[in-house]
Amino acid sequence: MKEFNVAVVGATGAVGRMMIKVLEERNFPVKNLRLFASERSRGVKIPFRGEEIEVEVLGEQESYQGLDIALFSAGASRSLEFAPKFAADGVVVVDNSSAWRMDPEVPLVVPEVNPHAVADYKKKGIIANPNCSTIQMVVALKPLYDYSRIKRIVVSTYQAVSGAGQKAIEELIAQTKAWCAGEEMPAPKVFPHQIAFNCLPHIDVFLENGYTKEEMKMVNETKKIMEDEDIGVTATTVRVPVFYGHAEAVNIETEKKITAEKARELLSSFPGIVVIDAPEEKKYPLQIEAAGRDEVFVGRIREDESIDCGLNLWVVADNLRKGAATNAVQIAELLAEKYL
Ligand code: NAP
Ligand code: 3JM
């Protein structure tokens, strides 16, 4: 089998470390793995397949030639600067940041939903991985959409702190420990307010229309991935004191009636989805159970009794896995199998 020279950029972060783990778990055909991070990580070694790989400082290289695929998760400004440099050296970049997602020449891919879009990597040498909350929602909606077009989506999210990086995880631990010990609450650094025992309706920055950037990512990315500019999408994104796993309450209006029973049938037979929907047995998707898994979990499937053709769903997935690293590695698998 053909093997590939792979880079992980942002290798020391929450997403980067998960990418390395997922490459190993899924047995991606890696010939050689190179790891990149900032000056702060000079000399750090990270294990991969029983070997210790030393992290390189991004920007110190004269060229990136010889690499085939680079998985980026070092933030949008590094992606804006370095993705074109890697691409110019013939490396296909799979970027996890918001930097390139809405560029018309960059495909935005969820392999279960629009795998064909990968072909457009040739335009700029960059493929964008969608936002974590968008990924799990479009996976859950795809089998329903294929049965009946979705006219409108109303979504509220309950997003884990790990979505905001390694330091955010440490902030929730420190605040929780302080509260339990009856000590003074450490001042928030990553989040705008205390996150322990609290929910913050504020992810990423506020925009002029009063929505947050995270909310508008869900609106715009959903239309691009579903290839339907006319779907109405409105979102409220909330950070909750959960370590791993994003949950979403999703309400949809469809053109044709989908009964709850039909929705369960469509969702159950779709790859990458697990239906957990037995409320009488207290069974529904939970963030603590989705953590560490690659599937998207759907439950609480109900017909919306306030309209003729509507459904309510509860959708949960591991934000660092399907929401980031696993989706990026699946894109790399499509590249490896079909294009490179
Ligand atoms: P994180 O834990 O804070 O890690 C950030 C990573 O970027 C670290 O490896 C860090 O290296 C590296 N980095 C920061 N500044 C750098 C620089 N100047 N040069 C080189 N490397 C630099 O954050 P994370 O949660 O892993 O997220 C990283 C990015 O991935 C986010 O900013 C976001 O764009 C994207 N992301 C996407 C999703 C998604 O939904 N698809 C989810 C989460 C995150 P050091 O350790 O050396 O500082
Ligand atoms: C920067 O949970 C989250 O905060 C979302 C993940 C994230 C992103 C993203 O993927 O959109 C965290 C930090 C970004 C970004 O804009 O690239």
Coordinates of C-alpha atoms and ligand atoms in Angstrom, one line a residue:
M1 CA 0.0 0.0 0.0
K2 CA 1.1 3.5 -0.7
E3 CA 2.5 5.4 2.3
F4 CA 2.5 9.2 2.9
N5 CA 4.7 11.7 4.6
V6 CA 2.4 13.5 7.1
A7 CA 2.7 16.6 9.3
V8 CA 0.7 17.7 12.3
V9 CA 0.9 21.5 12.8
G10 CA -0.2 22.4 16.3
A11 CA 0.9 18.9 17.5
T12 CA 1.1 19.8 21.2
G13 CA -2.4 21.1 21.5
A14 CA -5.7 19.4 22.4
V15 CA -6.7 18.8 18.8
G16 CA -3.1 18.1 17.5
R17 CA -2.5 15.4 20.2
M18 CA -5.8 13.8 19.3
M19 CA -4.8 13.9 15.6
I20 CA -1.6 11.9 16.3
K21 CA -3.6 9.4 18.4
V22 CA -6.3 9.0 15.6
L23 CA -3.6 8.6 12.9
E24 CA -2.2 5.7 15.0
E25 CA -5.6 4.2 15.9
R26 CA -6.9 4.2 12.4
N27 CA -3.6 2.8 11.0
F28 CA -3.3 5.7 8.5
P29 CA -0.5 4.8 6.1
V30 CA 2.1 7.1 7.5
K31 CA 5.7 6.7 6.1
N32 CA 7.1 9.5 8.2
L33 CA 5.4 11.9 10.7
R34 CA 6.7 15.4 11.3
L35 CA 5.3 17.5 14.2
F36 CA 5.2 21.3 14.4
A37 CA 4.3 23.7 17.2
S38 CA 5.5 27.1 18.6
E39 CA 8.9 28.1 20.1
R40 CA 7.3 27.2 23.5
S41 CA 7.5 23.5 22.5
R42 CA 11.0 23.4 21.3
G43 CA 12.5 20.0 22.2
V44 CA 9.2 18.4 23.3
K45 CA 8.8 14.8 22.2
I46 CA 5.5 13.1 21.5
P47 CA 5.1 9.3 21.1
F48 CA 3.8 7.8 17.8
R49 CA 3.7 4.1 17.2
G50 CA 6.2 3.5 19.9
E51 CA 8.7 6.1 18.7
E52 CA 9.4 9.5 20.2
I53 CA 9.1 12.3 17.6
E54 CA 10.7 15.7 18.4
V55 CA 8.5 18.7 17.7
E56 CA 9.9 21.3 15.2
V57 CA 9.3 25.0 15.6
L58 CA 6.9 26.2 12.8
G59 CA 8.5 28.7 10.5
E60 CA 12.1 27.6 10.9
Q61 CA 12.0 25.4 7.8
E62 CA 13.2 26.5 4.4
S63 CA 10.7 24.3 2.6
Y64 CA 8.0 21.8 3.3
Q65 CA 8.7 19.8 0.2
G66 CA 8.7 16.0 0.7
L67 CA 5.5 16.1 2.8
D68 CA 2.3 14.8 1.2
I69 CA -0.4 15.8 3.7
A70 CA -0.4 18.4 6.6
L71 CA -3.1 18.4 9.3
F72 CA -3.3 21.9 10.8
S73 CA -4.6 22.8 14.2
A74 CA -2.6 25.7 15.4
G75 CA -5.3 28.4 15.2
A76 CA -6.6 30.5 12.3
S77 CA -3.8 33.0 12.1
R78 CA -1.1 30.3 11.7
S79 CA -3.4 28.6 9.1
L80 CA -3.7 31.9 7.1
E81 CA 0.1 32.4 7.1
F82 CA 1.4 28.8 6.7
A83 CA -1.3 26.8 4.8
P84 CA -0.4 28.6 1.5
K85 CA 3.3 28.0 2.1
F86 CA 2.8 24.3 2.6
A87 CA 0.4 24.2 -0.4
A88 CA 3.0 26.0 -2.6
D89 CA 5.4 23.2 -1.7
G90 CA 3.0 20.6 -3.0
V91 CA 1.6 19.6 0.4
V92 CA -2.2 19.1 0.7
V93 CA -3.4 20.9 3.8
V94 CA -6.4 19.7 5.9
D95 CA -7.0 22.8 8.0
N96 CA -9.0 22.6 11.3
S97 CA -9.4 26.4 11.8
S98 CA -12.1 28.8 10.6
A99 CA -9.5 30.6 8.4
W100 CA -10.3 29.0 5.0
R101 CA -13.8 27.4 5.6
M102 CA -15.8 30.0 3.6
D103 CA -13.3 30.5 0.8
P104 CA -15.2 29.5 -2.4
E105 CA -12.0 27.8 -3.7
V106 CA -11.6 25.7 -0.5
P107 CA -13.8 22.6 0.0
L108 CA -15.4 22.2 3.4
V109 CA -15.8 18.5 4.0
V110 CA -17.6 16.0 6.2
P111 CA -16.9 12.6 4.7
E112 CA -20.4 11.2 5.5
V113 CA -22.1 14.2 3.9
N114 CA -20.1 15.7 0.9
P115 CA -17.1 13.4 0.2
H116 CA -17.2 14.4 -3.5
A117 CA -16.1 18.0 -2.5
V118 CA -12.6 16.7 -1.6
A119 CA -11.8 16.8 -5.4
D120 CA -11.7 20.6 -5.2
Y121 CA -8.5 20.4 -3.0
K122 CA -6.7 21.0 -6.3
K123 CA -7.8 24.6 -6.5
K124 CA -5.8 25.9 -3.6
G125 CA -4.2 22.8 -2.1
I126 CA -6.3 23.3 1.0
I127 CA -9.3 21.4 2.4
A128 CA -11.1 22.9 5.4
N129 CA -12.5 20.8 8.3
P130 CA -15.7 22.4 9.6
N131 CA -16.4 23.7 13.1
C132 CA -17.0 20.9 15.6
S133 CA -20.7 21.9 16.3
T134 CA -21.4 22.1 12.6
I135 CA -19.9 18.6 11.9
Q136 CA -22.0 16.7 14.3
M137 CA -25.2 18.5 13.3
V138 CA -24.8 18.0 9.5
V139 CA -24.0 14.3 10.0
A140 CA -27.3 13.9 12.0
L141 CA -29.3 15.9 9.5
K142 CA -27.9 14.3 6.2
P143 CA -30.1 11.1 6.2
L144 CA -33.2 13.3 7.1
Y145 CA -32.4 15.8 4.4
D146 CA -32.0 13.0 1.8
Y147 CA -35.5 11.9 2.6
S148 CA -37.1 15.4 2.7
R149 CA -35.4 18.7 2.1
I150 CA -34.9 20.7 5.4
K151 CA -36.3 24.2 5.2
R152 CA -35.2 25.6 8.5
I153 CA -32.9 24.6 11.4
V154 CA -33.0 26.1 15.0
V155 CA -30.1 24.8 17.1
S156 CA -28.8 25.5 20.6
T157 CA -25.5 24.0 21.7
Y158 CA -24.0 22.8 24.9
Q159 CA -20.3 22.9 24.1
A160 CA -17.4 21.3 26.1
V161 CA -14.5 23.4 27.4
S162 CA -12.0 21.2 25.4
G163 CA -13.2 23.0 22.3
A164 CA -11.4 26.0 23.5
G165 CA -8.0 24.2 23.9
Q166 CA -5.8 22.7 26.6
K167 CA -5.7 25.8 28.8
A168 CA -9.5 25.8 28.9
I169 CA -9.5 22.3 30.3
E170 CA -7.1 23.3 33.0
E171 CA -9.2 26.4 33.8
L172 CA -12.3 24.3 34.5
I173 CA -10.2 21.9 36.6
A174 CA -8.6 24.7 38.7
Q175 CA -12.0 26.5 39.3
T176 CA -13.7 23.3 40.2
K177 CA -11.0 22.3 42.7
A178 CA -11.0 25.7 44.3
W179 CA -14.8 25.7 44.7
C180 CA -14.7 22.2 46.2
A181 CA -11.9 23.2 48.6
G182 CA -13.8 26.3 49.6
E183 CA -10.9 28.4 48.3
E184 CA -11.0 31.7 46.4
M185 CA -12.1 31.2 42.8
P186 CA -9.1 31.7 40.4
A187 CA -9.8 34.6 38.0
P188 CA -10.9 33.4 34.5
K189 CA -8.3 33.7 31.8
V190 CA -9.5 31.7 28.8
F191 CA -13.2 32.3 29.3
P192 CA -14.9 35.7 29.8
H193 CA -16.5 34.5 33.1
Q194 CA -16.3 31.7 35.6
I195 CA -17.0 28.4 33.7
A196 CA -17.3 26.1 36.7
F197 CA -20.9 25.5 37.6
N198 CA -21.9 28.1 35.0
C199 CA -23.0 28.3 31.3
L200 CA -21.7 31.0 29.0
P201 CA -23.8 32.1 26.0
H202 CA -20.6 33.4 24.4
I203 CA -18.2 31.4 22.2
D204 CA -15.7 33.2 20.0
V205 CA -16.3 36.9 19.4
F206 CA -19.5 38.9 19.0
L207 CA -20.3 40.2 15.6
E208 CA -22.2 43.3 14.4
N209 CA -25.4 41.4 14.0
G210 CA -25.4 40.5 17.7
Y211 CA -24.6 36.8 17.1
T212 CA -21.2 35.3 18.0
K213 CA -18.8 34.1 15.4
E214 CA -19.3 30.5 16.5
E215 CA -23.1 30.9 15.8
M216 CA -22.5 32.3 12.4
K217 CA -20.0 29.5 11.6
M218 CA -22.9 27.1 12.2
V219 CA -25.2 29.1 9.9
N220 CA -22.7 29.6 7.0
E221 CA -20.9 26.3 7.1
T222 CA -24.1 24.2 7.2
K223 CA -25.3 25.8 3.9
K224 CA -21.9 25.2 2.3
I225 CA -21.6 21.5 3.3
M226 CA -25.3 20.7 2.6
E227 CA -24.9 22.6 -0.7
D228 CA -28.2 24.5 -0.1
E229 CA -28.0 28.2 0.4
D230 CA -31.7 28.4 1.0
I231 CA -31.8 26.5 4.3
G232 CA -32.7 28.8 7.1
V233 CA -30.3 28.3 10.0
T234 CA -30.3 30.1 13.4
A235 CA -28.0 29.2 16.3
T236 CA -27.3 29.9 20.0
T237 CA -24.0 28.5 21.1
V238 CA -23.3 28.0 24.8
R239 CA -20.2 26.9 26.6
V240 CA -21.0 24.5 29.5
P241 CA -18.8 23.0 32.3
V242 CA -18.3 19.7 30.5
F243 CA -14.8 18.4 29.6
Y244 CA -15.4 16.4 26.4
G245 CA -18.4 16.2 24.1
H246 CA -20.7 18.8 22.6
A247 CA -24.5 18.4 22.8
E248 CA -27.1 20.1 20.6
A249 CA -30.8 20.6 20.8
V250 CA -31.8 20.7 17.1
N251 CA -35.2 21.6 15.7
I252 CA -35.9 21.2 12.0
E253 CA -38.7 22.0 9.7
T254 CA -38.9 19.7 6.6
E255 CA -40.8 20.0 3.3
K256 CA -42.3 16.5 3.7
K257 CA -43.5 15.0 6.9
I258 CA -41.0 12.8 8.7
T259 CA -42.5 10.8 11.5
A260 CA -40.4 10.1 14.6
E261 CA -40.4 6.5 13.7
K262 CA -39.2 7.1 10.1
A263 CA -36.5 9.5 11.5
R264 CA -35.2 6.7 13.8
E265 CA -35.1 4.3 10.9
L266 CA -33.3 6.8 8.6
L267 CA -30.8 7.8 11.3
S268 CA -30.1 4.2 12.5
S269 CA -29.1 3.0 9.0
F270 CA -26.7 5.9 8.3
P271 CA -23.0 5.3 8.7
G272 CA -21.4 7.1 11.6
I273 CA -24.7 7.6 13.5
V274 CA -25.8 5.7 16.6
V275 CA -29.4 6.2 17.7
I276 CA -29.9 6.0 21.5
D277 CA -33.6 6.7 22.0
A278 CA -35.4 4.8 24.8
P279 CA -36.5 7.5 27.2
E280 CA -38.6 5.0 29.3
E281 CA -35.3 3.2 30.1
K282 CA -33.6 6.6 30.7
K283 CA -31.5 6.0 27.5
Y284 CA -30.5 9.1 25.5
P285 CA -27.1 10.4 24.3
L286 CA -24.8 11.7 27.0
Q287 CA -21.6 13.7 26.7
I288 CA -19.7 11.5 29.1
E289 CA -20.6 8.4 27.1
A290 CA -19.8 10.0 23.7
A291 CA -16.4 11.0 24.9
G292 CA -13.7 8.7 23.3
R293 CA -16.1 7.6 20.5
D294 CA -16.1 8.6 16.8
E295 CA -19.8 8.3 16.1
V296 CA -22.5 11.0 16.3
F297 CA -25.2 10.0 18.8
V298 CA -28.8 11.0 18.3
G299 CA -31.8 10.6 20.6
R300 CA -34.9 12.3 22.1
I301 CA -36.4 12.1 18.6
R302 CA -39.8 13.8 18.7
E303 CA -42.2 15.3 16.2
D304 CA -42.5 19.0 16.7
E305 CA -46.2 19.3 17.6
S306 CA -46.3 23.1 17.0
I307 CA -45.9 22.7 13.2
D308 CA -47.0 20.2 10.5
C309 CA -43.5 19.0 9.4
G310 CA -41.0 19.4 12.2
L311 CA -38.7 17.3 14.4
N312 CA -36.7 17.7 17.6
L313 CA -33.4 15.9 18.1
W314 CA -30.7 15.7 20.7
V315 CA -27.3 15.3 19.1
V316 CA -24.0 14.5 20.9
A317 CA -20.4 13.8 19.7
D318 CA -16.8 14.0 20.9
N319 CA -15.7 17.4 19.8
L320 CA -12.0 16.6 19.7
R321 CA -12.7 13.4 17.7
K322 CA -15.5 13.6 15.2
G323 CA -15.6 17.4 15.7
A324 CA -12.0 17.8 14.8
A325 CA -9.3 15.1 14.7
T326 CA -11.3 12.1 13.4
N327 CA -13.0 14.2 10.7
A328 CA -9.6 15.5 9.5
V329 CA -8.1 12.1 9.4
Q330 CA -11.1 10.8 7.5
I331 CA -10.5 13.5 4.9
A332 CA -6.9 12.5 4.7
E333 CA -8.1 8.9 4.2
L334 CA -10.2 10.0 1.2
L335 CA -7.2 11.9 -0.2
A336 CA -5.0 8.8 0.2
E337 CA -7.5 6.4 -1.3
K338 CA -8.8 8.4 -4.2
Y339 CA -6.6 11.4 -5.0
L340 CA -2.9 11.2 -4.1
Ligands
NAP1 P1 -4.6 24.4 22.0 O1 -4.7 23.2 22.9 O2 -4.4 25.7 22.6 O3 -3.3 24.1 21.0 C1 -2.8 25.1 20.1 C2 -1.7 24.5 19.3 O4 -1.3 25.5 18.4 C3 -0.5 24.1 20.1 O5 0.1 23.0 19.5 C4 0.4 25.3 20.0 O6 1.7 25.1 20.2 C5 0.1 25.7 18.5 N1 0.5 27.1 18.3 C6 0.0 28.2 18.9 N2 0.6 29.3 18.4 C7 1.6 28.8 17.5 C8 2.6 29.5 16.7 N3 2.7 30.8 16.8 N4 3.3 28.7 16.0 C9 3.2 27.4 15.9 N5 2.3 26.7 16.6 C10 1.5 27.4 17.4 O7 -5.8 24.5 21.0 P2 -6.6 23.4 20.3 O8 -7.9 23.2 21.0 O9 -5.8 22.2 20.0 O10 -7.1 24.1 18.9 C11 -6.2 24.5 18.0 C12 -6.9 25.1 16.8 O11 -7.6 24.1 16.2 C13 -8.0 26.2 17.2 O12 -7.4 27.4 17.3 C14 -9.0 26.0 16.1 O13 -8.6 26.8 15.0 C15 -8.9 24.6 15.7 N6 -10.0 23.8 16.3 C16 -10.9 23.3 15.5 C17 -11.9 22.6 16.0 C18 -13.0 22.1 15.0 O14 -14.1 22.3 15.3 N7 -12.7 21.6 13.9 C19 -12.0 22.3 17.3 C20 -11.1 22.8 18.2 C21 -10.1 23.6 17.6 P3 2.5 25.3 21.6 O15 2.1 24.2 22.5 O16 3.9 25.3 21.3 O17 1.9 26.6 22.1
3JM2 C1 -10.9 28.6 17.4 O1 -15.5 24.9 20.8 C2 -15.0 25.9 20.1 O2 -14.6 26.9 20.7 C3 -14.9 25.8 18.6 C4 -13.5 25.3 18.1 C5 -12.6 26.5 17.8 C6 -12.5 27.1 16.5 C7 -13.3 26.5 15.3 O3 -13.1 25.4 15.0 O4 -14.1 27.2 14.7 C8 -11.8 27.0 18.8 C9 -11.0 28.0 18.6 C10 -11.6 28.1 16.3 C11 -11.5 28.8 15.0 O5 -12.1 29.8 14.7 O6 -10.6 28.3 14.2

